[in-house]
Tab-separated table of N, CA and C and ligand atoms in Angstrom:
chain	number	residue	atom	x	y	z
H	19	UNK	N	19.815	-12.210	4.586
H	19	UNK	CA	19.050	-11.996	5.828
H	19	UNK	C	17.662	-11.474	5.482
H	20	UNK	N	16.976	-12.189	6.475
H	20	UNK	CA	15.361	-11.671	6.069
H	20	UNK	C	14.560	-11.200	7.564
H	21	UNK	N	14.201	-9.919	7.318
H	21	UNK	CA	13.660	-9.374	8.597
H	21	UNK	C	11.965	-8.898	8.045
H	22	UNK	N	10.963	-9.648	8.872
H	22	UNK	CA	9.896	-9.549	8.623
H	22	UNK	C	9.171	-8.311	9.531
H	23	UNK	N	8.592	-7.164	9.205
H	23	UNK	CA	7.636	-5.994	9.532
H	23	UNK	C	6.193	-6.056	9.936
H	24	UNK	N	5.837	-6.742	10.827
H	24	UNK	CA	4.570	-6.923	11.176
H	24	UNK	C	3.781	-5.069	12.120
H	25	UNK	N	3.081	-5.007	11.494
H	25	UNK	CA	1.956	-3.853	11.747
H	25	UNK	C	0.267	-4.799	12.292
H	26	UNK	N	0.350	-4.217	13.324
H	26	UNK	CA	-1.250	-4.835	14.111
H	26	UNK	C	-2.370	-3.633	13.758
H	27	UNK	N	-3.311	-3.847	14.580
H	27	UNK	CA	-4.751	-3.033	14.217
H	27	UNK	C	-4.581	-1.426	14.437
H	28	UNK	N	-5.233	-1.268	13.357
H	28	UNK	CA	-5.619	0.016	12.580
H	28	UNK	C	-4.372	1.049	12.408
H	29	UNK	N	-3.016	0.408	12.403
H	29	UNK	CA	-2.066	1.326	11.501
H	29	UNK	C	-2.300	1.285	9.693
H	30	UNK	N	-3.034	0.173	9.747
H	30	UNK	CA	-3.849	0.244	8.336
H	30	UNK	C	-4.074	2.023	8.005
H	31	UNK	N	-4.483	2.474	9.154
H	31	UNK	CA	-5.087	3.422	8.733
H	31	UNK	C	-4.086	4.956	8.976
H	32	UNK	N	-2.859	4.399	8.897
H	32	UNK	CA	-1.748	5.755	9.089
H	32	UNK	C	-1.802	6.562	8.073
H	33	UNK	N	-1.941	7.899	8.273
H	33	UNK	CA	-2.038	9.385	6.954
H	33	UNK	C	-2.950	9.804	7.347
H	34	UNK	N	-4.097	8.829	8.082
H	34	UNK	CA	-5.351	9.865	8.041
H	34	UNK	C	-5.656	9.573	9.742
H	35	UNK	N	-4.939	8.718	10.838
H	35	UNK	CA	-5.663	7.922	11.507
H	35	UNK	C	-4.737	9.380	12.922
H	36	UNK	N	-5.808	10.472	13.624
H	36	UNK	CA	-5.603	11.133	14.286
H	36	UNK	C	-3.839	11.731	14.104
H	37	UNK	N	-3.871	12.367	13.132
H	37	UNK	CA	-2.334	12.911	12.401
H	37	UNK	C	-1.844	13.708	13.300
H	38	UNK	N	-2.043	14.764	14.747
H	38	UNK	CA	-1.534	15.029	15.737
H	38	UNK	C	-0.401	14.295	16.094
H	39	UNK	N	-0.900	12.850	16.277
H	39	UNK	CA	-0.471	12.063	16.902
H	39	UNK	C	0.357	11.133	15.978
H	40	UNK	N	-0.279	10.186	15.194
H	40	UNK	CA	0.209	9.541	13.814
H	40	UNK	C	1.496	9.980	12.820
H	41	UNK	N	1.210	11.139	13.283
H	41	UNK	CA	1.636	12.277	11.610
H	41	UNK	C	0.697	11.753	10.203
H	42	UNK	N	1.241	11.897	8.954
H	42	UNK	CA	0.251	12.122	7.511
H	42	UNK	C	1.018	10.960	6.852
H	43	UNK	N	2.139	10.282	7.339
H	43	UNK	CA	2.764	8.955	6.380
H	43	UNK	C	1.786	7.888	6.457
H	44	UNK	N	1.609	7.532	5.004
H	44	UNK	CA	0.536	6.475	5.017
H	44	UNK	C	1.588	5.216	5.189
H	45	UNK	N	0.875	3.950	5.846
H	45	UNK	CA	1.552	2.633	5.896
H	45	UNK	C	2.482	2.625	4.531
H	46	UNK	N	2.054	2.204	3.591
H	46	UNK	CA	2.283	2.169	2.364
H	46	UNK	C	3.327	3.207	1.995
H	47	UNK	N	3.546	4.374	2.565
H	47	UNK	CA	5.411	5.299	2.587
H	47	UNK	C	5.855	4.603	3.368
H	48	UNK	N	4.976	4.266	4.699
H	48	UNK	CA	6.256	3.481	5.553
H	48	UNK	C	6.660	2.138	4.962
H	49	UNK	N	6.111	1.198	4.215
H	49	UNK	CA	6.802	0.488	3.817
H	49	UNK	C	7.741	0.591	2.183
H	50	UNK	N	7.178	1.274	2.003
H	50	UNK	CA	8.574	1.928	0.742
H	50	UNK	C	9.459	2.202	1.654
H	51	UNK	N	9.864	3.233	2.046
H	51	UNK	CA	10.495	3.632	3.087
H	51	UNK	C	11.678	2.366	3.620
H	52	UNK	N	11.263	1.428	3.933
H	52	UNK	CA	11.826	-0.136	4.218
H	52	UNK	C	12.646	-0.238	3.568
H	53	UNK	N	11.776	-0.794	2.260
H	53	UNK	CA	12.464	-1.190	1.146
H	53	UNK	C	13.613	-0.741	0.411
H	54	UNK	N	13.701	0.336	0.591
H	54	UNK	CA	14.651	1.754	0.512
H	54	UNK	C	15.712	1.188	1.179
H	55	UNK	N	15.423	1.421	2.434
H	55	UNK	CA	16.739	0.656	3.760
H	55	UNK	C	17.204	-0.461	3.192
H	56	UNK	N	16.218	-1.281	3.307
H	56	UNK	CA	16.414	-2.450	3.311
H	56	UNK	C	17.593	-3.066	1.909
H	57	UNK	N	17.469	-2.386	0.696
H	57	UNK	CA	18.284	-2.643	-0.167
H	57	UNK	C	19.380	-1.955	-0.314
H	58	UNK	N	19.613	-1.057	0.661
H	58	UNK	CA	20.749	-0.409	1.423
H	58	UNK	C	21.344	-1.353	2.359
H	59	UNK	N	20.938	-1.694	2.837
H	59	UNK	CA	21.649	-3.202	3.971
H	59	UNK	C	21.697	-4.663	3.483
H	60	UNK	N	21.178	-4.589	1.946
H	60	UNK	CA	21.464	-5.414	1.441
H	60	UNK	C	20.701	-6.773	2.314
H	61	UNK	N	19.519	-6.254	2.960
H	61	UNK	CA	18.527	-7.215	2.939
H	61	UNK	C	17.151	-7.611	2.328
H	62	UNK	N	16.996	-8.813	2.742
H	62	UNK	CA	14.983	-8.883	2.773
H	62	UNK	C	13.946	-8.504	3.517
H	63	UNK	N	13.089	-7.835	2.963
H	63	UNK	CA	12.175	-7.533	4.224
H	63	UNK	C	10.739	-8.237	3.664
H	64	UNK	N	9.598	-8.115	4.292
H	64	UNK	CA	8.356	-8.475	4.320
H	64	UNK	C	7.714	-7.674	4.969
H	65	UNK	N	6.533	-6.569	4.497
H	65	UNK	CA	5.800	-6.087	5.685
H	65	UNK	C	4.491	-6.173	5.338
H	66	UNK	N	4.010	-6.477	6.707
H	66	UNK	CA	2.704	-7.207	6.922
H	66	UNK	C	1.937	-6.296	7.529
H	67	UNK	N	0.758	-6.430	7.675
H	67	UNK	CA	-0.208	-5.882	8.515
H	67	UNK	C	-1.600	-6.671	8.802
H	68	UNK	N	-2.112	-6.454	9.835
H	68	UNK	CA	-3.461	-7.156	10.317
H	68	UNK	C	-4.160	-6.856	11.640
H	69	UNK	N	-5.310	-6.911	11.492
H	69	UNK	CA	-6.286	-6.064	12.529
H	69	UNK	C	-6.616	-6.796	13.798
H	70	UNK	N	-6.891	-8.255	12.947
H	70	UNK	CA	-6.893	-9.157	14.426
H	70	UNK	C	-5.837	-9.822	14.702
H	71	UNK	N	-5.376	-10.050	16.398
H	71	UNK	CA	-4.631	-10.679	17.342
H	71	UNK	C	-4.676	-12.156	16.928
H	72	UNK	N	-5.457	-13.286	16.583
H	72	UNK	CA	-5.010	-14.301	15.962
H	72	UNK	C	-4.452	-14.564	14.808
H	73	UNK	N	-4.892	-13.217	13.890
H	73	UNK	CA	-4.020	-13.479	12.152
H	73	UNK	C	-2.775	-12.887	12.901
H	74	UNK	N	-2.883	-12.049	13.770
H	74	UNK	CA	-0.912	-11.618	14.028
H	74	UNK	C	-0.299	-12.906	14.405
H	75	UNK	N	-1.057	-13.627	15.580
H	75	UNK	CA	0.035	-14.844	16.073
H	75	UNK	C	0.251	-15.702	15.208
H	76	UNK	N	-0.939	-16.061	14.314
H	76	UNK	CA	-0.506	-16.975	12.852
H	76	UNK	C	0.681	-16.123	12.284
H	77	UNK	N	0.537	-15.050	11.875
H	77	UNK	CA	1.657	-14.540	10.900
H	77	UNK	C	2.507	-14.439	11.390
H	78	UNK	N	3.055	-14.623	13.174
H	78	UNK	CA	4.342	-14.908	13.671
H	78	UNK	C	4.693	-16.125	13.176
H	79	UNK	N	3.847	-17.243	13.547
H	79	UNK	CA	4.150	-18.532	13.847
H	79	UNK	C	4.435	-18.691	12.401
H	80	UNK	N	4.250	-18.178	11.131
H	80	UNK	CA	4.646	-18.530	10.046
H	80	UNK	C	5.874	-18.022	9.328
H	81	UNK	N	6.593	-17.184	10.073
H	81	UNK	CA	7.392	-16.535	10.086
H	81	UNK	C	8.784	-17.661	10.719
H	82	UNK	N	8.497	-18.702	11.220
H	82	UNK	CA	9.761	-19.607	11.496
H	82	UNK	C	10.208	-20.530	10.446
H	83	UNK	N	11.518	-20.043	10.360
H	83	UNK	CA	12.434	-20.945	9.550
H	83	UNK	C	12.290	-19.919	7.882
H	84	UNK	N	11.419	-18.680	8.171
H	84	UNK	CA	11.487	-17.698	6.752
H	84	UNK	C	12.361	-16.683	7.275
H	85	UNK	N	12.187	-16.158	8.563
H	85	UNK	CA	13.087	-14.699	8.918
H	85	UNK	C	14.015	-14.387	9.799
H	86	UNK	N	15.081	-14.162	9.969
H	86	UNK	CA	15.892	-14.315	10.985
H	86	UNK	C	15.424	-12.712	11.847
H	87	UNK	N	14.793	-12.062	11.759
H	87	UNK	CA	14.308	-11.010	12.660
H	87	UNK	C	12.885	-10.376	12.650
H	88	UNK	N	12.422	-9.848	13.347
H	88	UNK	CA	11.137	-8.733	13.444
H	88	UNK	C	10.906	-7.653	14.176
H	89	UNK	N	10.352	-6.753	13.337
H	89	UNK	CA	9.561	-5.534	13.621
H	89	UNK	C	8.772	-5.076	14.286
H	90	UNK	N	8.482	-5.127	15.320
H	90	UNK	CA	6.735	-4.864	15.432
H	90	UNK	C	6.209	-3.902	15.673
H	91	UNK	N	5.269	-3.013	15.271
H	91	UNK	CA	4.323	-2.544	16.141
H	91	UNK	C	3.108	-2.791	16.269
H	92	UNK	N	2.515	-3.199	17.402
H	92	UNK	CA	1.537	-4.512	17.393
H	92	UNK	C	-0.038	-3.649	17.942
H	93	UNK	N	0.005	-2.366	17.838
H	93	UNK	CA	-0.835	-1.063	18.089
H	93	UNK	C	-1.447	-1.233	19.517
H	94	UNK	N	-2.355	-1.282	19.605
H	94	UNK	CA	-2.953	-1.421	21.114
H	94	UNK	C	-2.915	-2.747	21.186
H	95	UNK	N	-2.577	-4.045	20.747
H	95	UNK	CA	-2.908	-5.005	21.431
H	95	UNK	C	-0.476	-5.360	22.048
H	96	UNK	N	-0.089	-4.270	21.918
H	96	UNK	CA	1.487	-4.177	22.224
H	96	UNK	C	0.772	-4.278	23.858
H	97	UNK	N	-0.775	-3.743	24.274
H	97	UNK	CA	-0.758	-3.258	25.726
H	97	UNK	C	-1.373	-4.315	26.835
H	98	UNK	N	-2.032	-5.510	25.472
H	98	UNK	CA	-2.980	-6.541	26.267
H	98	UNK	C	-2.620	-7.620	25.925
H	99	UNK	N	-1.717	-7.697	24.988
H	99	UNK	CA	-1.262	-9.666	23.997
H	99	UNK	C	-0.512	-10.391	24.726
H	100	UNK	N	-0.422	-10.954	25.700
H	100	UNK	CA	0.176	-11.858	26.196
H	100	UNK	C	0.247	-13.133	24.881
H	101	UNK	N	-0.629	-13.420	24.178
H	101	UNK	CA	-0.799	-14.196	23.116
H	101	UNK	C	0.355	-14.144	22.112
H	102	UNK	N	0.286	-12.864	21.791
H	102	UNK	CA	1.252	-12.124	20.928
H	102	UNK	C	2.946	-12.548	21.605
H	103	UNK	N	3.204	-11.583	22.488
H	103	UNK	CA	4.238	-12.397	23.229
H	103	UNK	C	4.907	-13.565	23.261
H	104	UNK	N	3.934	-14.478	23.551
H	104	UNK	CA	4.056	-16.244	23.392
H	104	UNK	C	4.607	-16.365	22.091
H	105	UNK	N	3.829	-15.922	21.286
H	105	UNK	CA	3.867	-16.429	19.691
H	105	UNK	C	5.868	-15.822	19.209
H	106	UNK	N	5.625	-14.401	19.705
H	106	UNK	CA	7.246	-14.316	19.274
H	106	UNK	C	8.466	-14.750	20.229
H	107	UNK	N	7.857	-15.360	21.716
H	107	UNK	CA	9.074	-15.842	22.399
H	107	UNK	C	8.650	-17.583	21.453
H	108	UNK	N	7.692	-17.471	21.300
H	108	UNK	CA	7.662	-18.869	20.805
H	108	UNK	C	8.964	-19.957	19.225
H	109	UNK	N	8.802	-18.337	18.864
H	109	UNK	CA	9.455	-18.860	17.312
H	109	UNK	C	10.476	-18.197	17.839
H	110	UNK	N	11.143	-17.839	19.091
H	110	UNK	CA	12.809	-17.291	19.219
H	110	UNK	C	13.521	-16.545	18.067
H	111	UNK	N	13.047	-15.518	17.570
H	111	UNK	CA	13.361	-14.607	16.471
H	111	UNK	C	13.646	-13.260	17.488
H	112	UNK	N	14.708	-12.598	17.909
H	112	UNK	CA	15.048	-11.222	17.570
H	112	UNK	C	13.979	-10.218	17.001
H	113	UNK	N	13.474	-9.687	18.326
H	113	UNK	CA	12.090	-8.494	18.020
H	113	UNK	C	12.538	-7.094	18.594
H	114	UNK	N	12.378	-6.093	17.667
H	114	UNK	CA	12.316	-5.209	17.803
H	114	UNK	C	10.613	-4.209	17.698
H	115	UNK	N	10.304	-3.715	19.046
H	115	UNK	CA	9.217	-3.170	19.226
H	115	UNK	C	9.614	-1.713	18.752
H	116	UNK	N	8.143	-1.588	18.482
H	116	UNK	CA	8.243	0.208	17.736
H	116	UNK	C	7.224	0.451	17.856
H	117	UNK	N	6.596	2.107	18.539
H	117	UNK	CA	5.435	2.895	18.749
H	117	UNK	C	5.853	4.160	18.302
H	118	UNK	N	5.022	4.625	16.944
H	118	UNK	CA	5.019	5.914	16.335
H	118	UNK	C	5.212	6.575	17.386
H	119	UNK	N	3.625	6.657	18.093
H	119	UNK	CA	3.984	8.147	19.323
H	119	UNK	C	4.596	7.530	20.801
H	120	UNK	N	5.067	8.651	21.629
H	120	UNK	CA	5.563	8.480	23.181
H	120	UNK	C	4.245	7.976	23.651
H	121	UNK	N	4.323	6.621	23.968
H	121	UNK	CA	3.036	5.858	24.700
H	121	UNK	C	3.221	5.940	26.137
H	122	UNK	N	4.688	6.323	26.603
H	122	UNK	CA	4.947	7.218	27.793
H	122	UNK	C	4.136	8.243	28.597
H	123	UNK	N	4.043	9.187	27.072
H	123	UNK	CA	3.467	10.425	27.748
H	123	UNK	C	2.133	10.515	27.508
H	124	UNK	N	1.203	9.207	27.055
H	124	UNK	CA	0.029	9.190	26.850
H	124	UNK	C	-0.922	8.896	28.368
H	125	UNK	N	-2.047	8.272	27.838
H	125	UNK	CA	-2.846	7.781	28.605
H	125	UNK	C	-2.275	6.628	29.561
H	126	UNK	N	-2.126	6.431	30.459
H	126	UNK	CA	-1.890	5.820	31.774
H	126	UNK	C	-1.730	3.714	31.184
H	127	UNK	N	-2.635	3.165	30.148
H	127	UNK	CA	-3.157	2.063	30.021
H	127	UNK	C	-2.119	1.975	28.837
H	128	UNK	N	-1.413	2.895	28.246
H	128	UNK	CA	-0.314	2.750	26.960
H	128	UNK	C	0.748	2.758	27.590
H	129	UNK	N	0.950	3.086	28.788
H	129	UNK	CA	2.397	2.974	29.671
H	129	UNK	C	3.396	1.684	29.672
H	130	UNK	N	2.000	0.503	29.474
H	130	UNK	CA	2.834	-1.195	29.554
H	130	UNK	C	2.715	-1.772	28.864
H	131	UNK	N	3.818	-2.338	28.152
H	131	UNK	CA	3.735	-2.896	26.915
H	131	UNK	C	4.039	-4.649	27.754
H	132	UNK	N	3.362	-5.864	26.798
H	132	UNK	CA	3.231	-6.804	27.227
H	132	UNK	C	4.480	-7.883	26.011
H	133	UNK	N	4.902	-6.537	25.409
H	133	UNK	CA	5.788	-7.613	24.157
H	133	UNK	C	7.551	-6.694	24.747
H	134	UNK	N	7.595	-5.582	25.489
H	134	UNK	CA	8.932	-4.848	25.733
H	134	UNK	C	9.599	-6.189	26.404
H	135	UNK	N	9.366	-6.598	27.255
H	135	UNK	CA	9.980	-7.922	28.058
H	135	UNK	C	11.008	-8.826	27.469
H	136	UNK	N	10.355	-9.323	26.248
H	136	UNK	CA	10.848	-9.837	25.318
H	136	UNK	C	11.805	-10.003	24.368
H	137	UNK	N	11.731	-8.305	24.168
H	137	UNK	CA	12.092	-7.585	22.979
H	137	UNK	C	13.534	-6.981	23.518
H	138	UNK	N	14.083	-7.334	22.032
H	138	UNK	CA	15.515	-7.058	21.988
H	138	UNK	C	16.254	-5.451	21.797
H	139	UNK	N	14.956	-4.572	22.038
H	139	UNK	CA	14.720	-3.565	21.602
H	139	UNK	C	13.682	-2.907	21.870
H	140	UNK	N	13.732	-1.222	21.753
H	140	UNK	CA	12.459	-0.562	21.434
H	140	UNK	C	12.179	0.355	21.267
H	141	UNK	N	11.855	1.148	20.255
H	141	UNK	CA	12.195	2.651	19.906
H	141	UNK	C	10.704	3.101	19.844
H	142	UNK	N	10.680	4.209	20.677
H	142	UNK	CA	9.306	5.009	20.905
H	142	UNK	C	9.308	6.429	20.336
H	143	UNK	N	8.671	6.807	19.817
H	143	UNK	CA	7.987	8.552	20.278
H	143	UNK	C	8.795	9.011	19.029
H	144	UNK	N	9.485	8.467	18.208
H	144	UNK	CA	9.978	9.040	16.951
H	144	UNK	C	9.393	9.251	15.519
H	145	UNK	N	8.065	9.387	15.681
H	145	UNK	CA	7.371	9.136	14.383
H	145	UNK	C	7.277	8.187	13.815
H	146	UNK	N	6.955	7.469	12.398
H	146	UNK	CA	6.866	6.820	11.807
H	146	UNK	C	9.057	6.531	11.383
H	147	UNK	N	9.851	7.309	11.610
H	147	UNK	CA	11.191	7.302	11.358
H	147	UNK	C	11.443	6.050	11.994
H	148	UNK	N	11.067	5.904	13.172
H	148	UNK	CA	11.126	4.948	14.032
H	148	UNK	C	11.539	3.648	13.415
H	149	UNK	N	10.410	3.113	12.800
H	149	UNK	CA	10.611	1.985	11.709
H	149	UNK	C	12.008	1.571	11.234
H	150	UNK	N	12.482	2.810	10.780
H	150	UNK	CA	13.894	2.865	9.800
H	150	UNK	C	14.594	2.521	10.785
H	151	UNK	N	14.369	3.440	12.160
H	151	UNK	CA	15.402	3.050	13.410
H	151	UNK	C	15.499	1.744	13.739
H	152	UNK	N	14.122	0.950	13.858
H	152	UNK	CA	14.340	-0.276	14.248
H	152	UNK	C	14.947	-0.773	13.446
H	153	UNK	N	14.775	-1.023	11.647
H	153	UNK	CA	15.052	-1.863	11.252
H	153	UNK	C	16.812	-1.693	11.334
H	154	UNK	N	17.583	-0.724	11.026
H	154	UNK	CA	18.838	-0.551	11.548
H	154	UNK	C	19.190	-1.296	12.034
H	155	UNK	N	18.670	-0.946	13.187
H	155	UNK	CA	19.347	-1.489	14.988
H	155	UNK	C	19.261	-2.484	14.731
H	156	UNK	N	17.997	-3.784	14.075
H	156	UNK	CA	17.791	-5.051	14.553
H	156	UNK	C	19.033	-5.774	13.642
H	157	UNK	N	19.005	-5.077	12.520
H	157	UNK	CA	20.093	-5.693	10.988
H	157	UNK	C	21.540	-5.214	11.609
H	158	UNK	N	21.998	-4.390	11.957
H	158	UNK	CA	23.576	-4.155	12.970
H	158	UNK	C	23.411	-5.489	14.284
H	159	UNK	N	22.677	-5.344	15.169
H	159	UNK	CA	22.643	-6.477	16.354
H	159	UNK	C	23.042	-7.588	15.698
H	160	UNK	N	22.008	-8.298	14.065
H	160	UNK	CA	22.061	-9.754	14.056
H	160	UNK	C	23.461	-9.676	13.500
H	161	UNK	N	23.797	-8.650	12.824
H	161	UNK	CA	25.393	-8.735	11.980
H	161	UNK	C	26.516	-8.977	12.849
H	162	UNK	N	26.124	-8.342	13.737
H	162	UNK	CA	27.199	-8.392	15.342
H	162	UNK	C	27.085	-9.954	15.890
H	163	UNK	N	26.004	-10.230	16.252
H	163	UNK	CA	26.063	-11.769	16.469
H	163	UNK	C	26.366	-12.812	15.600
H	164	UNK	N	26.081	-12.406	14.122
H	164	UNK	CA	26.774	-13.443	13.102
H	164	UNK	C	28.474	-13.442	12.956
H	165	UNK	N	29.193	-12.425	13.152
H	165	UNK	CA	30.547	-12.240	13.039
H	165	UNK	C	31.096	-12.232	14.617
H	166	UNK	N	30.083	-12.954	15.717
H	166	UNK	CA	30.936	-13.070	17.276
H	166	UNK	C	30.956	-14.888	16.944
H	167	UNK	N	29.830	-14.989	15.904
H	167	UNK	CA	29.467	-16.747	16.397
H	167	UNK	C	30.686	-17.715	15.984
G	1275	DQA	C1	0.927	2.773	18.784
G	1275	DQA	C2	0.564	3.154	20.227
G	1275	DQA	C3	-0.578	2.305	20.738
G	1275	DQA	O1	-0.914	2.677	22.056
G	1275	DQA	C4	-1.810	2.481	19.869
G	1275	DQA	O2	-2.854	1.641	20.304
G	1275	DQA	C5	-1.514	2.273	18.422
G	1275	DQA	C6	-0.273	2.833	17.877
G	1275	DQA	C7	2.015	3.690	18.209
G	1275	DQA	O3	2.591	3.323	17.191
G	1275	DQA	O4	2.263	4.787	18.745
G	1275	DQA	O5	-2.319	1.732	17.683
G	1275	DQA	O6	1.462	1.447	18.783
């Protein structure tokens, strides 16, 4: 099984990027961190990152027929991508959404996510842990559906 980790604009910049909020884990722990799991569940992972909204929908759309699941946290454009959306109802892959901080208890315009709809999943407000949570949840769900099919 291969579950691909897509990161959108400026989690590039996690460790240093408003750490209140962020916390101090750079991308780069969070994806060790994965990898860790991930060879604990005895899967594949891939994690990606990118700043603009068309390299994300390319790097969905290239993602069919390589991954049977995904990750996302797609940063502020989780609040405006209808594009984004398309692209992962498009390739019918099993998405799990993820936001470091409670986008709940933020600013009013982080309240709506335009990819939750979709998504088979979604773990908020847990730090960067989050990640680990999703990837869990998404690798138990597909295991559950491979041993109902
Ligand atoms: C975020 C929340 C978004 O509102 C914000 O634009 C981000 C990060 C999070 O992980 O908490 O870039 O997705």
């Amino acid at each position: 099984m291969r579950i691909a980790v897509l990161n959108g604009p400026n989690l590039n910049l996690l460790g240093s990027r408003e750490p209140a909020i962020y916390g101090r884990t750079t991308l780069a722990e969070v994806d060790a961190r994965l990898s860790d799991v991930a060879r604990e569940l005895g899967i594949d992972i891939e994690c990606m990152q990118h700043n603009g909204e068309g390299a994300l929908v390319d790097m969905v759309h290239a993602l069919r027929g390589r991954a049977h699941g995904v990750v996302v946290n797609a940063g502020a454009y989780s609040h405006t991508s209808l594009a984004l959306r398309d692209a992962l109802s498009g390739i019918a892959l099993p998405f799990v959404e993820v936001h470091i901080s409670n986008v709940y208890a933020r600013e009013p315009e982080r309240r709506h996510s335009m990819l939750a709809s979709a998504a088979l999943g979604v773990v908020v407000g847990l730090g960067t842990h989050g990640y680990e949570l999703a990837l869990r949840g998404l690798v138990h769900e597909l295991r559950r559906r491979e041993a109902d099919a």
